Each structure stands twice: as structure tokens, then as C-alpha cells.
PDB file of C-alpha atoms in Angstrom:
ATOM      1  CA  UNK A   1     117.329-101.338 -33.295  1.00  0.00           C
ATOM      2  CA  UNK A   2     116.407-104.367 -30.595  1.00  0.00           C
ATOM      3  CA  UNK A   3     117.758-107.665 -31.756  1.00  0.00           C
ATOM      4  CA  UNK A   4     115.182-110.237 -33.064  1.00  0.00           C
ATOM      5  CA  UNK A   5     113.245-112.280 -30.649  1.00  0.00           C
ATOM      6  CA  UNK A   6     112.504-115.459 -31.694  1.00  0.00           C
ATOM      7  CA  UNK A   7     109.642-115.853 -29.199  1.00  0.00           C
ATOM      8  CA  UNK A   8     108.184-112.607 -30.989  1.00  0.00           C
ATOM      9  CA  UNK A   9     108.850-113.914 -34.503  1.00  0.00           C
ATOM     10  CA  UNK A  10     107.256-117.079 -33.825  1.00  0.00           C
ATOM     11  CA  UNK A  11     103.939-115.688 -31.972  1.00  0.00           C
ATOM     12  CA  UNK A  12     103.487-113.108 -34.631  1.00  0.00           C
ATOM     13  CA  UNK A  13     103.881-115.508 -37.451  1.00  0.00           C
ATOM     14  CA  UNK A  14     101.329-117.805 -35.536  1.00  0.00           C
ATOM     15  CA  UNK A  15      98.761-114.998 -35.024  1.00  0.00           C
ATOM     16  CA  UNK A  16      99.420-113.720 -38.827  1.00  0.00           C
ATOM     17  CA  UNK A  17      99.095-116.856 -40.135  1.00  0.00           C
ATOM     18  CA  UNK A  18      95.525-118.009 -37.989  1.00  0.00           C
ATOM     19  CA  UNK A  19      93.636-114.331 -39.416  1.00  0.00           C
ATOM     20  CA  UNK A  20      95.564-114.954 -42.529  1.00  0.00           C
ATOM     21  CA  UNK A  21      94.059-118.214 -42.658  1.00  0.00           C
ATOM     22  CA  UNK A  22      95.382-119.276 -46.182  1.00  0.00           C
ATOM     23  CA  UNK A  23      94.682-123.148 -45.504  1.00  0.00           C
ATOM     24  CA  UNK A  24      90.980-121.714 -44.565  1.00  0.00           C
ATOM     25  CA  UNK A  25      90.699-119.739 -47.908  1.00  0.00           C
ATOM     26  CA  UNK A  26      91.514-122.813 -49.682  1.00  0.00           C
ATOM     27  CA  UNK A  27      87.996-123.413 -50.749  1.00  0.00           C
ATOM     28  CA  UNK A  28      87.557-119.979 -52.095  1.00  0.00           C
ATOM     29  CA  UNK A  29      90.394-119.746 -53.638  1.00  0.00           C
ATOM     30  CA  UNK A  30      89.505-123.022 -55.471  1.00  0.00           C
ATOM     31  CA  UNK A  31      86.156-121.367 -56.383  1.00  0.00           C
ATOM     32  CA  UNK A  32      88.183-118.145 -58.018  1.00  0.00           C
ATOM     33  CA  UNK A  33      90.452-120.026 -59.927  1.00  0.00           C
ATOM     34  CA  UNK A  34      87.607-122.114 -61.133  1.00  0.00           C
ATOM     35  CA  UNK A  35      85.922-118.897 -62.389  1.00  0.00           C
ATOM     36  CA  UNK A  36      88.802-116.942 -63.561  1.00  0.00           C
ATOM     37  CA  UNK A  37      91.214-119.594 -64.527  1.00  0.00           C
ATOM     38  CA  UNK A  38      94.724-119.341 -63.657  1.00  0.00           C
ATOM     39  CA  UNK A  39      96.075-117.320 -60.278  1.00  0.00           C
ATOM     40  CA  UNK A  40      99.157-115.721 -60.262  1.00  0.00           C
ATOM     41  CA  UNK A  41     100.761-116.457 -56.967  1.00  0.00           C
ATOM     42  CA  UNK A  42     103.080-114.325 -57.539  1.00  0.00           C
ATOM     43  CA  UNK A  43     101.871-111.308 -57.813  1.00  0.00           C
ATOM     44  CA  UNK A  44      99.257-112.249 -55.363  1.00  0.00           C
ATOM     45  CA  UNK A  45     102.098-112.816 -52.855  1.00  0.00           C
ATOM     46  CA  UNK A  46     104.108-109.874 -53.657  1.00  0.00           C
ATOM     47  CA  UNK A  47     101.195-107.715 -53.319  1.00  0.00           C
ATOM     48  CA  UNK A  48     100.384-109.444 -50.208  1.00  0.00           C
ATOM     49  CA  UNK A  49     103.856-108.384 -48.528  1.00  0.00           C
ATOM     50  CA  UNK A  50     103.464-104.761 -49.901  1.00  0.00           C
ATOM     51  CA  UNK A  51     100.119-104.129 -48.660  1.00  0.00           C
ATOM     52  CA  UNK A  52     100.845-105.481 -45.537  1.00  0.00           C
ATOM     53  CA  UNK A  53     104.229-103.742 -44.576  1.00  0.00           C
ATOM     54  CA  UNK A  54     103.097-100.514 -46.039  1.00  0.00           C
ATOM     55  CA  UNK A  55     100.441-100.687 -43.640  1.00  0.00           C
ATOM     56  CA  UNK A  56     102.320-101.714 -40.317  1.00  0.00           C
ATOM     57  CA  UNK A  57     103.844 -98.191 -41.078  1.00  0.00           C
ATOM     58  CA  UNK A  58     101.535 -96.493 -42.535  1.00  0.00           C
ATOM     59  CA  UNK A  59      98.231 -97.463 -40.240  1.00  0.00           C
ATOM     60  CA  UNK A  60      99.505 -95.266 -37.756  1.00  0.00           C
ATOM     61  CA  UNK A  61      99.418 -91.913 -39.898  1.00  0.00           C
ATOM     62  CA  UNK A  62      95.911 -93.140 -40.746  1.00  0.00           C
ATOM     63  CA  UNK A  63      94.829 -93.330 -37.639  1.00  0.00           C
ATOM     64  CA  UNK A  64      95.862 -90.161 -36.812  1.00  0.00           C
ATOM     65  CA  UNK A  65      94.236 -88.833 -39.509  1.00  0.00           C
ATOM     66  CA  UNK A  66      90.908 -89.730 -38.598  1.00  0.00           C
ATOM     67  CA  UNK A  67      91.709 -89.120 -34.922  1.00  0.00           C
ATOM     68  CA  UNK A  68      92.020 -92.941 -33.546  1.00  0.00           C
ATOM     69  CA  UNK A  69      95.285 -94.323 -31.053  1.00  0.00           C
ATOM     70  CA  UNK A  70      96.430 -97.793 -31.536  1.00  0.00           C
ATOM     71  CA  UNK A  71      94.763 -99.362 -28.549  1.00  0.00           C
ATOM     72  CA  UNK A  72      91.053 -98.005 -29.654  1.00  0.00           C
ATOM     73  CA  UNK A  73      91.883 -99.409 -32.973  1.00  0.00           C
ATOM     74  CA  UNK A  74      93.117-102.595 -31.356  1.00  0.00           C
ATOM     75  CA  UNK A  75      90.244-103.033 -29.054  1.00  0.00           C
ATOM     76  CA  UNK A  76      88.103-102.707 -32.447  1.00  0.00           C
ATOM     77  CA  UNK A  77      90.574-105.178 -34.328  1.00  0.00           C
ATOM     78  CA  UNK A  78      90.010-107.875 -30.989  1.00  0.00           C
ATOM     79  CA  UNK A  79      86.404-107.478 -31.752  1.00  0.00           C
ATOM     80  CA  UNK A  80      87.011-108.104 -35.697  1.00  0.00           C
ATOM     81  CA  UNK A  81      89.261-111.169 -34.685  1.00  0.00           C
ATOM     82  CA  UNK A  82      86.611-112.460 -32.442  1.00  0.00           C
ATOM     83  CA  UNK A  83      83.976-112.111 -35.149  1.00  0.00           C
ATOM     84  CA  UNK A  84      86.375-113.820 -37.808  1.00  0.00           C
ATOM     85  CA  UNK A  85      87.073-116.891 -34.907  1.00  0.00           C
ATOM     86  CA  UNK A  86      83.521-117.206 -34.655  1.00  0.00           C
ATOM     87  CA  UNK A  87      82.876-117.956 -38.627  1.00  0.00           C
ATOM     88  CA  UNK A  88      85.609-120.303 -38.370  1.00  0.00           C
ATOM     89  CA  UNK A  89      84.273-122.158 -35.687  1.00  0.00           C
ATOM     90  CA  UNK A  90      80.415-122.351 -36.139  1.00  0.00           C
ATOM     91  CA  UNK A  91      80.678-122.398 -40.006  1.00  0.00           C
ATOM     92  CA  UNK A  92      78.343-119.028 -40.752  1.00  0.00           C
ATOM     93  CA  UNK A  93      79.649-116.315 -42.293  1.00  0.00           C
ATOM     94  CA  UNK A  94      79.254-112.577 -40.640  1.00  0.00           C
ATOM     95  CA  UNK A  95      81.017-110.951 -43.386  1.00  0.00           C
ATOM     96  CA  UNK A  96      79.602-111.548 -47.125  1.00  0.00           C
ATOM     97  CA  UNK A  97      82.106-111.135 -49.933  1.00  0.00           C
ATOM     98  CA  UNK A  98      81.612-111.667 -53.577  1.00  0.00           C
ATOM     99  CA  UNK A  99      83.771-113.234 -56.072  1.00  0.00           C
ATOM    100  CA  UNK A 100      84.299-110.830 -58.749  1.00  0.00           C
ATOM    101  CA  UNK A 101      84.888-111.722 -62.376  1.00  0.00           C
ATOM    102  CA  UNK A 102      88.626-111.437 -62.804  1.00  0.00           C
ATOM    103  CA  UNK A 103      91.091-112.463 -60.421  1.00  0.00           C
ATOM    104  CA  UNK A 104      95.097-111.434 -59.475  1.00  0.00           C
ATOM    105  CA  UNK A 105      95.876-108.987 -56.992  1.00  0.00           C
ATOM    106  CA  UNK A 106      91.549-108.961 -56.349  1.00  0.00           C
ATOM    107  CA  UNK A 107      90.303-110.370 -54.463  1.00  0.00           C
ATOM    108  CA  UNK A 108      93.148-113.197 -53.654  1.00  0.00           C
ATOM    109  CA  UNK A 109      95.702-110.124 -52.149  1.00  0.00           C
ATOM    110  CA  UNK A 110      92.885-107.912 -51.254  1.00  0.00           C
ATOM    111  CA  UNK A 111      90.550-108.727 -49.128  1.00  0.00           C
ATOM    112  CA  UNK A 112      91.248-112.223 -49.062  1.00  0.00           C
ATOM    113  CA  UNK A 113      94.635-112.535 -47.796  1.00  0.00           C
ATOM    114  CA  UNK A 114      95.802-109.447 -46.821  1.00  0.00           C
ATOM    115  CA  UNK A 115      91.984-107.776 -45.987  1.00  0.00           C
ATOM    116  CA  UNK A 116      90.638-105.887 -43.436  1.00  0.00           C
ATOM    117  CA  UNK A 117      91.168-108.561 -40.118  1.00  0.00           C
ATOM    118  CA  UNK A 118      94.955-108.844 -41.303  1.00  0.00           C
ATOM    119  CA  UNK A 119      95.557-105.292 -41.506  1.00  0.00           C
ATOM    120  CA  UNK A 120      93.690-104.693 -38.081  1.00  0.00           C
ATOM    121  CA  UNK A 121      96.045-107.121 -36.309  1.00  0.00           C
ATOM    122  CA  UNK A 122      98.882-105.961 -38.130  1.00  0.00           C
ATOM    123  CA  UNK A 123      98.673-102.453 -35.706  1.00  0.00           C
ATOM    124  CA  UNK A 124      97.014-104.335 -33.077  1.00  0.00           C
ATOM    125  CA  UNK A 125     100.225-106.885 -32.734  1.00  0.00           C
ATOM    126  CA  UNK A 126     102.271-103.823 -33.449  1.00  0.00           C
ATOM    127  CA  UNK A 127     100.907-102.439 -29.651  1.00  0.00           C
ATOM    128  CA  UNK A 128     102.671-105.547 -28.316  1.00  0.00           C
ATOM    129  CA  UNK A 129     105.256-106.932 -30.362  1.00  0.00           C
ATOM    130  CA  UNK A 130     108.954-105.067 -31.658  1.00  0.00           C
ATOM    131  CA  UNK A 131     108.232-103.767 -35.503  1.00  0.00           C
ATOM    132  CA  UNK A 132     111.397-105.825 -37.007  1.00  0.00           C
ATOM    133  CA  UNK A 133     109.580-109.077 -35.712  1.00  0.00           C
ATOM    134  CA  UNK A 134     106.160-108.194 -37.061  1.00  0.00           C
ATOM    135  CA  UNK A 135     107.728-108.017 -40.386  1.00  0.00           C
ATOM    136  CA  UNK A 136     109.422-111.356 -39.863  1.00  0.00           C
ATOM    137  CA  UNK A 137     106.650-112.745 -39.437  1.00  0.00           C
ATOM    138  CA  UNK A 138     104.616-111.149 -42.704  1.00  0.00           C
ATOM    139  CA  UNK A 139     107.739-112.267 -44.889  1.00  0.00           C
ATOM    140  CA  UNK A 140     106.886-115.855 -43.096  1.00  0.00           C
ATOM    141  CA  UNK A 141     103.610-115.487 -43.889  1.00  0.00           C
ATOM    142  CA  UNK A 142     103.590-114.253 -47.439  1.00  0.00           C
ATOM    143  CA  UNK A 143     106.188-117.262 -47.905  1.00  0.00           C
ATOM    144  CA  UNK A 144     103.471-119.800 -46.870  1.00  0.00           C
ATOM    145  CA  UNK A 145     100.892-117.669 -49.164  1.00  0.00           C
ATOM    146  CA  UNK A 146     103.099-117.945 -52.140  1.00  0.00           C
ATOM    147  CA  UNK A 147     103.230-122.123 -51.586  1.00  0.00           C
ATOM    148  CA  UNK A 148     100.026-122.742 -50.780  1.00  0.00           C
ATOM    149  CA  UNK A 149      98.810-120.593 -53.921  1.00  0.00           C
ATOM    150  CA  UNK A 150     101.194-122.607 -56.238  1.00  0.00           C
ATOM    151  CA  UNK A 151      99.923-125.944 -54.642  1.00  0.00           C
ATOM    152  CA  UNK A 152      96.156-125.438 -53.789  1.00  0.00           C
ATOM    153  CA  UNK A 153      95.092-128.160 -55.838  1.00  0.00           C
ATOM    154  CA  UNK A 154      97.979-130.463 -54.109  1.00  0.00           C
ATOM    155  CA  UNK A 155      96.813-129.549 -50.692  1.00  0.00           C
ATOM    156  CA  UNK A 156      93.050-129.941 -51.486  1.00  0.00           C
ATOM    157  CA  UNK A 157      93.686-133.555 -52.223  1.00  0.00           C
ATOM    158  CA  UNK A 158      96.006-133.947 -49.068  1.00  0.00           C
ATOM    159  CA  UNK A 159      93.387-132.905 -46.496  1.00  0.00           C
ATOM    160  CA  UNK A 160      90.180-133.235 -47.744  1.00  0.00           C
ATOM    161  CA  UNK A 161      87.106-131.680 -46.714  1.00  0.00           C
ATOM    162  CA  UNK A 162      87.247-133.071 -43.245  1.00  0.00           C
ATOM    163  CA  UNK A 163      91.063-132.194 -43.254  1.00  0.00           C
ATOM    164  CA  UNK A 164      90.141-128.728 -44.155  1.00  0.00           C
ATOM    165  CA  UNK A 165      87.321-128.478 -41.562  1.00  0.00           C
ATOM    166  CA  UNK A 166      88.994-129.514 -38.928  1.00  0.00           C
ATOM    167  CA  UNK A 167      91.852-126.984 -39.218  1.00  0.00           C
ATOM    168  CA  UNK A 168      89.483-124.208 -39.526  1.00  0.00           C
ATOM    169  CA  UNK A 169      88.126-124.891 -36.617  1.00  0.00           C
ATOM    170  CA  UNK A 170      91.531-125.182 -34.995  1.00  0.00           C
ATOM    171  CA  UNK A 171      92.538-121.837 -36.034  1.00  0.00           C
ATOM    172  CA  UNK A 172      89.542-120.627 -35.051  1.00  0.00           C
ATOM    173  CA  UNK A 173      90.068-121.465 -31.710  1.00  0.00           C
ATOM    174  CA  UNK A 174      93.426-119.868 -31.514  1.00  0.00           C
ATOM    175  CA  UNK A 175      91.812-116.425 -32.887  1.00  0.00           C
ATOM    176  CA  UNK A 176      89.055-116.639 -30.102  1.00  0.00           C
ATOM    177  CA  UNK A 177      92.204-116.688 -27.852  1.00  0.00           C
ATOM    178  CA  UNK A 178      94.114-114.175 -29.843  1.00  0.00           C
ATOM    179  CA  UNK A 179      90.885-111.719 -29.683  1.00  0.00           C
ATOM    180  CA  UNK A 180      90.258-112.230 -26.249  1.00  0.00           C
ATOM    181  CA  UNK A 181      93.906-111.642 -25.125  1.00  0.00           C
ATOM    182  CA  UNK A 182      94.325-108.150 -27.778  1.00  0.00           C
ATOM    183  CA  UNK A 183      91.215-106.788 -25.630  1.00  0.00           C
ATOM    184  CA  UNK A 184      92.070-107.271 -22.444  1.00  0.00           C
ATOM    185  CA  UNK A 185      95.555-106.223 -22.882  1.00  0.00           C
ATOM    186  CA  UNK A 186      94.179-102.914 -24.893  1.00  0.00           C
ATOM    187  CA  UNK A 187      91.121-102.265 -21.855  1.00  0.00           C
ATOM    188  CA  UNK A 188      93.688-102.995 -19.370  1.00  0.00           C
ATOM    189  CA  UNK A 189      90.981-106.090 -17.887  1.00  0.00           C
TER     190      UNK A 189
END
């Protein structure tokens, strides 16, 4: 087993925590828990770390299933990224999702948090980056889940809507990069 590289750890985390974009799905999650009442950030986080490192190890076997390597899958993830940057930074939304009824694991865990642009650059970071840091950097990131779920309301008040805004667009920016970078490494550009 390689030794952890802190480089590694901190780019992953970085990346994880930009398509993660839990500051980003403030709003929303304000909007759930105003539906459904209380959110259990615990089980949402602990859900969140399951689904995610069952997948880094996993994703592969499913791949293989349906016949797919981990660079066409990455390619497709850059393109996902790149789709998610672009609703960050223009402020439309590509992908529709509904808020259901009931909340916990759904949709706060799944497909919030750890949805479909998470798991794709979980096996698209795991083409470039050592396993052991990838999951460093998912325990980071489900750590930062679990705080901002127990203190949305706190942080809502901290940054306000212009707060919020801004660091969307931010972490936008840094996917565009992040997308851009996964395809050209993936095409070999």
C-alpha cells in the first residue's frame, strides 16, 4: 500500500467537495427541511460515506458489467462536471430534480450529496489519484456534510444570499477547470 500523499488528499478533497457542493445545496436543503421538517444529518452523512466508498470499489465491476473502461466513463463524467460548472455559474439548471415528500437518506444522501456527478468523479479521480487518498478525501468530505447539515440555518445567516452566490460561482469555476482537465487527461489532448 503507497503512503498517503498529502498533495493527493488535498486535491481530491477540493474536487469532492466543489461537485459535492454542500455550501451550493444550501438553499435546497433549506427548502426540504422546510417541507419535511427535521433532517437527520446523521444518517444523511453516514449514508453519504457508504454510498460513496462502496462505489469507488464497486463502479469498476459496474462498468464492466455493462462493458465501459474507466477513461470512457471519465471522459463522460468531465462532460457531467462541465454541465454541473455551467449551472453553477450562469444560474440555470440542466438537470431538474424534484423534492419529494419525505426526507432522510432521499434525496439529501441521494442524489443530492452523494448523486450521480459525485459518483462519476469518484472513478474519474480514481484514473488519477491513489485509492487510500480518494477515500481521505470522502471521509473529509462527509465530515464537512455532517456540519454543514447540523448548521444550515447558522450558515444561511452567515453568508447570505450574495454570500451564497458568490461561492457558487466560485466553485463553479473550479469544476469548469476540473472538467476540462479529467477530459483532456482521459482523450490524451
Amino acid at each position: 500500500m503507497h503512503p498517503l500523499i498529502f498533495r493527493e488528499v488535498l486535491s481530491v478533497t477540493m474536487i469532492l467537495f466543489a461537485i459535492i457542493d454542500i455550501l451550493g445545496a444550501i438553499p435546497v436543503i433549506i427548502q426540504v427541511r422546510q417541507r419535511v421538517g427535521h433532517i437527520e444529518s446523521e444518517k444523511a452523512s453516514i449514508a453519504v460515506l457508504v454510498l460513496m466508498v462502496v462505489f469507488l470499489f464497486v463502479g469498476d465491476e459496474l462498468l464492466a458489467i455493462i462493458g465501459l473502461d474507466i477513461s470512457s466513463f471519465a471522459i463522460a463524467g468531465s462532460l457531467v462536471i462541465f454541465i454541473i460548472a455551467m449551472e453553477m455559474v450562469l444560474g440555470v439548471d440542466f438537470f431538474k430534480e424534484e423534492v419529494p415528500l419525505s426526507a432522510s437518506i432521499v434525496p439529501i444522501a441521494f442524489p443530492l450529496i452523494a448523486g450521480a456527478g459525485t459518483m462519476t468523479t469518484l472513478l474519474s479521480l480514481k484514473s488519477q489519484y491513489q485509492t487510500q487518498n480518494i477515500i481521505v478525501g470522502i471521509v473529509l468530505n462527509t465530515i464537512v456534510v455532517y456540519l454543514v447539515l447540523k448548521n444550515v440555518k447558522w450558515i444561511e445567516k452567515l453568508l447570505g444570499p450574495v454570500g451564497l452566490s458568490i461561492l457558487r460561482k466560485s466553485f463553479g469555476i473550479i469544476l469548469l477547470a476540473i472538467a476540462i482537465k479529467l477530459f483532456r487527461s482521459n482523450t490524451h489532448l
